């Protein structure tokens, strides 16, 4: 399980469920919301409501590996993500962008080169 702080549980749940294809557990209450992967296979995401906004860079972040980088960027921005890098970063056969979720938590969307695609 990965825990992610947020100010607004509903907004964050809507964003991350849309971004990851997860569903919010209906029995989640209080200041926590469990997001479950499709079919139960994958890492659970626990949203934890906190009163303060994020101030500095995350020390841990999610990397979303995708087959079509530009299409996924458009989809995530439409869901409410904000671009941090305007141009893609390219390193060691990978291409990626850095974005933030609606609570300014950083995450990356990356695509391997064709040579690394089977990696």
PDB file of C-alpha atoms in Angstrom:
ATOM      1  CA  UNK A   1       0.000   0.000   0.000  1.00  0.00           C
ATOM      2  CA  UNK A   2       1.139   3.517  -0.797  1.00  0.00           C
ATOM      3  CA  UNK A   3      -0.189   6.401   1.326  1.00  0.00           C
ATOM      4  CA  UNK A   4      -0.709   9.808  -0.251  1.00  0.00           C
ATOM      5  CA  UNK A   5      -1.590  12.940   1.725  1.00  0.00           C
ATOM      6  CA  UNK A   6      -4.310  15.192   0.360  1.00  0.00           C
ATOM      7  CA  UNK A   7      -6.503  18.066   1.480  1.00  0.00           C
ATOM      8  CA  UNK A   8      -9.715  17.063  -0.338  1.00  0.00           C
ATOM      9  CA  UNK A   9     -10.520  13.331  -0.274  1.00  0.00           C
ATOM     10  CA  UNK A  10     -13.266  13.473  -2.904  1.00  0.00           C
ATOM     11  CA  UNK A  11     -11.192  15.487  -5.387  1.00  0.00           C
ATOM     12  CA  UNK A  12      -8.108  13.302  -4.894  1.00  0.00           C
ATOM     13  CA  UNK A  13     -10.114  10.069  -5.112  1.00  0.00           C
ATOM     14  CA  UNK A  14     -11.736  11.216  -8.355  1.00  0.00           C
ATOM     15  CA  UNK A  15      -8.355  12.149  -9.850  1.00  0.00           C
ATOM     16  CA  UNK A  16      -6.446   8.999  -8.840  1.00  0.00           C
ATOM     17  CA  UNK A  17      -9.331   6.624  -9.657  1.00  0.00           C
ATOM     18  CA  UNK A  18      -9.512   8.199 -13.107  1.00  0.00           C
ATOM     19  CA  UNK A  19      -5.738   8.208 -13.574  1.00  0.00           C
ATOM     20  CA  UNK A  20      -5.170   4.624 -12.438  1.00  0.00           C
ATOM     21  CA  UNK A  21      -8.502   2.955 -13.229  1.00  0.00           C
ATOM     22  CA  UNK A  22      -8.943   2.215  -9.508  1.00  0.00           C
ATOM     23  CA  UNK A  23     -12.169   2.241  -7.492  1.00  0.00           C
ATOM     24  CA  UNK A  24     -12.713   3.903  -4.137  1.00  0.00           C
ATOM     25  CA  UNK A  25     -13.645   1.479  -1.391  1.00  0.00           C
ATOM     26  CA  UNK A  26     -17.195   2.302  -0.333  1.00  0.00           C
ATOM     27  CA  UNK A  27     -16.557   1.498   3.335  1.00  0.00           C
ATOM     28  CA  UNK A  28     -13.742   4.059   3.659  1.00  0.00           C
ATOM     29  CA  UNK A  29     -14.650   6.621   6.298  1.00  0.00           C
ATOM     30  CA  UNK A  30     -13.173   9.500   8.247  1.00  0.00           C
ATOM     31  CA  UNK A  31      -9.978  11.010   6.923  1.00  0.00           C
ATOM     32  CA  UNK A  32      -8.955   7.977   4.843  1.00  0.00           C
ATOM     33  CA  UNK A  33     -10.061   6.684   1.441  1.00  0.00           C
ATOM     34  CA  UNK A  34      -8.774   3.352   0.130  1.00  0.00           C
ATOM     35  CA  UNK A  35      -8.385   3.085  -3.627  1.00  0.00           C
ATOM     36  CA  UNK A  36      -8.292  -0.447  -4.976  1.00  0.00           C
ATOM     37  CA  UNK A  37      -6.749  -1.678  -8.225  1.00  0.00           C
ATOM     38  CA  UNK A  38      -8.955  -3.340 -10.840  1.00  0.00           C
ATOM     39  CA  UNK A  39      -9.492  -7.013 -10.064  1.00  0.00           C
ATOM     40  CA  UNK A  40      -7.569  -6.625  -6.809  1.00  0.00           C
ATOM     41  CA  UNK A  41      -4.214  -6.984  -8.578  1.00  0.00           C
ATOM     42  CA  UNK A  42      -1.755  -4.183  -7.900  1.00  0.00           C
ATOM     43  CA  UNK A  43      -0.734  -1.724  -5.254  1.00  0.00           C
ATOM     44  CA  UNK A  44      -3.455  -0.168  -3.117  1.00  0.00           C
ATOM     45  CA  UNK A  45      -3.439   3.601  -2.697  1.00  0.00           C
ATOM     46  CA  UNK A  46      -4.569   5.045   0.630  1.00  0.00           C
ATOM     47  CA  UNK A  47      -5.526   8.706   0.577  1.00  0.00           C
ATOM     48  CA  UNK A  48      -5.022  10.403   3.922  1.00  0.00           C
ATOM     49  CA  UNK A  49      -6.725  13.749   4.468  1.00  0.00           C
ATOM     50  CA  UNK A  50      -4.459  16.323   6.131  1.00  0.00           C
ATOM     51  CA  UNK A  51      -5.214  19.957   6.998  1.00  0.00           C
ATOM     52  CA  UNK A  52      -2.075  21.500   5.511  1.00  0.00           C
ATOM     53  CA  UNK A  53      -1.192  21.844   1.821  1.00  0.00           C
ATOM     54  CA  UNK A  54       1.980  20.305   0.414  1.00  0.00           C
ATOM     55  CA  UNK A  55       4.971  22.627   0.695  1.00  0.00           C
ATOM     56  CA  UNK A  56       8.120  20.912  -0.607  1.00  0.00           C
ATOM     57  CA  UNK A  57       9.096  18.277  -3.162  1.00  0.00           C
ATOM     58  CA  UNK A  58       7.920  14.706  -2.532  1.00  0.00           C
ATOM     59  CA  UNK A  59      10.635  12.299  -1.397  1.00  0.00           C
ATOM     60  CA  UNK A  60       8.669   9.367  -2.888  1.00  0.00           C
ATOM     61  CA  UNK A  61       6.522   9.557  -5.998  1.00  0.00           C
ATOM     62  CA  UNK A  62       4.632   7.345  -8.425  1.00  0.00           C
ATOM     63  CA  UNK A  63       5.886   6.597 -11.932  1.00  0.00           C
ATOM     64  CA  UNK A  64       3.169   5.639 -14.406  1.00  0.00           C
ATOM     65  CA  UNK A  65       4.614   3.620 -17.305  1.00  0.00           C
ATOM     66  CA  UNK A  66       2.501   3.995 -20.449  1.00  0.00           C
ATOM     67  CA  UNK A  67       2.613   2.875 -24.105  1.00  0.00           C
ATOM     68  CA  UNK A  68       1.538   6.284 -25.531  1.00  0.00           C
ATOM     69  CA  UNK A  69       3.087   9.179 -23.639  1.00  0.00           C
ATOM     70  CA  UNK A  70       1.363  12.075 -25.401  1.00  0.00           C
ATOM     71  CA  UNK A  71      -2.111  10.506 -25.231  1.00  0.00           C
ATOM     72  CA  UNK A  72      -1.680   9.754 -21.531  1.00  0.00           C
ATOM     73  CA  UNK A  73      -0.440  13.280 -20.846  1.00  0.00           C
ATOM     74  CA  UNK A  74      -3.557  14.731 -22.462  1.00  0.00           C
ATOM     75  CA  UNK A  75      -5.797  12.360 -20.505  1.00  0.00           C
ATOM     76  CA  UNK A  76      -4.160  13.141 -17.138  1.00  0.00           C
ATOM     77  CA  UNK A  77      -4.203  16.905 -17.700  1.00  0.00           C
ATOM     78  CA  UNK A  78      -7.919  16.638 -18.553  1.00  0.00           C
ATOM     79  CA  UNK A  79      -8.410  14.830 -15.213  1.00  0.00           C
ATOM     80  CA  UNK A  80      -6.768  17.720 -13.349  1.00  0.00           C
ATOM     81  CA  UNK A  81      -3.026  17.022 -13.413  1.00  0.00           C
ATOM     82  CA  UNK A  82      -0.663  19.955 -13.920  1.00  0.00           C
ATOM     83  CA  UNK A  83       2.534  19.766 -15.968  1.00  0.00           C
ATOM     84  CA  UNK A  84       5.776  20.590 -14.183  1.00  0.00           C
ATOM     85  CA  UNK A  85       7.972  19.896 -17.218  1.00  0.00           C
ATOM     86  CA  UNK A  86       6.831  21.451 -20.487  1.00  0.00           C
ATOM     87  CA  UNK A  87       9.271  19.412 -22.564  1.00  0.00           C
ATOM     88  CA  UNK A  88       9.862  15.691 -22.090  1.00  0.00           C
ATOM     89  CA  UNK A  89      12.913  14.521 -20.173  1.00  0.00           C
ATOM     90  CA  UNK A  90      14.967  11.867 -21.997  1.00  0.00           C
ATOM     91  CA  UNK A  91      17.460   9.642 -20.191  1.00  0.00           C
ATOM     92  CA  UNK A  92      18.734   6.057 -20.525  1.00  0.00           C
ATOM     93  CA  UNK A  93      16.163   5.100 -23.155  1.00  0.00           C
ATOM     94  CA  UNK A  94      13.200   6.536 -21.238  1.00  0.00           C
ATOM     95  CA  UNK A  95      11.113   9.618 -21.976  1.00  0.00           C
ATOM     96  CA  UNK A  96       8.966  11.217 -19.280  1.00  0.00           C
ATOM     97  CA  UNK A  97       7.148  14.237 -17.964  1.00  0.00           C
ATOM     98  CA  UNK A  98       6.761  15.363 -14.365  1.00  0.00           C
ATOM     99  CA  UNK A  99       3.250  16.339 -13.299  1.00  0.00           C
ATOM    100  CA  UNK A 100       1.374  17.057 -10.093  1.00  0.00           C
ATOM    101  CA  UNK A 101      -1.988  15.806  -8.912  1.00  0.00           C
ATOM    102  CA  UNK A 102      -4.616  18.312  -7.667  1.00  0.00           C
ATOM    103  CA  UNK A 103      -2.811  18.446  -4.270  1.00  0.00           C
ATOM    104  CA  UNK A 104       0.557  19.213  -5.923  1.00  0.00           C
ATOM    105  CA  UNK A 105       1.997  15.726  -5.272  1.00  0.00           C
ATOM    106  CA  UNK A 106       4.540  15.038  -8.008  1.00  0.00           C
ATOM    107  CA  UNK A 107       4.390  11.975 -10.225  1.00  0.00           C
ATOM    108  CA  UNK A 108       5.964  10.982 -13.521  1.00  0.00           C
ATOM    109  CA  UNK A 109       4.473   9.595 -16.705  1.00  0.00           C
ATOM    110  CA  UNK A 110       7.057   7.682 -18.672  1.00  0.00           C
ATOM    111  CA  UNK A 111       7.493   5.630 -21.790  1.00  0.00           C
ATOM    112  CA  UNK A 112      10.429   3.354 -22.597  1.00  0.00           C
ATOM    113  CA  UNK A 113      12.142   3.455 -25.965  1.00  0.00           C
ATOM    114  CA  UNK A 114      11.165   0.705 -28.397  1.00  0.00           C
ATOM    115  CA  UNK A 115      14.390  -1.078 -27.446  1.00  0.00           C
ATOM    116  CA  UNK A 116      13.373  -1.127 -23.760  1.00  0.00           C
ATOM    117  CA  UNK A 117       9.629  -1.678 -24.276  1.00  0.00           C
ATOM    118  CA  UNK A 118       9.915  -5.343 -23.281  1.00  0.00           C
ATOM    119  CA  UNK A 119      11.855  -4.399 -20.130  1.00  0.00           C
TER     120      UNK A 119
END
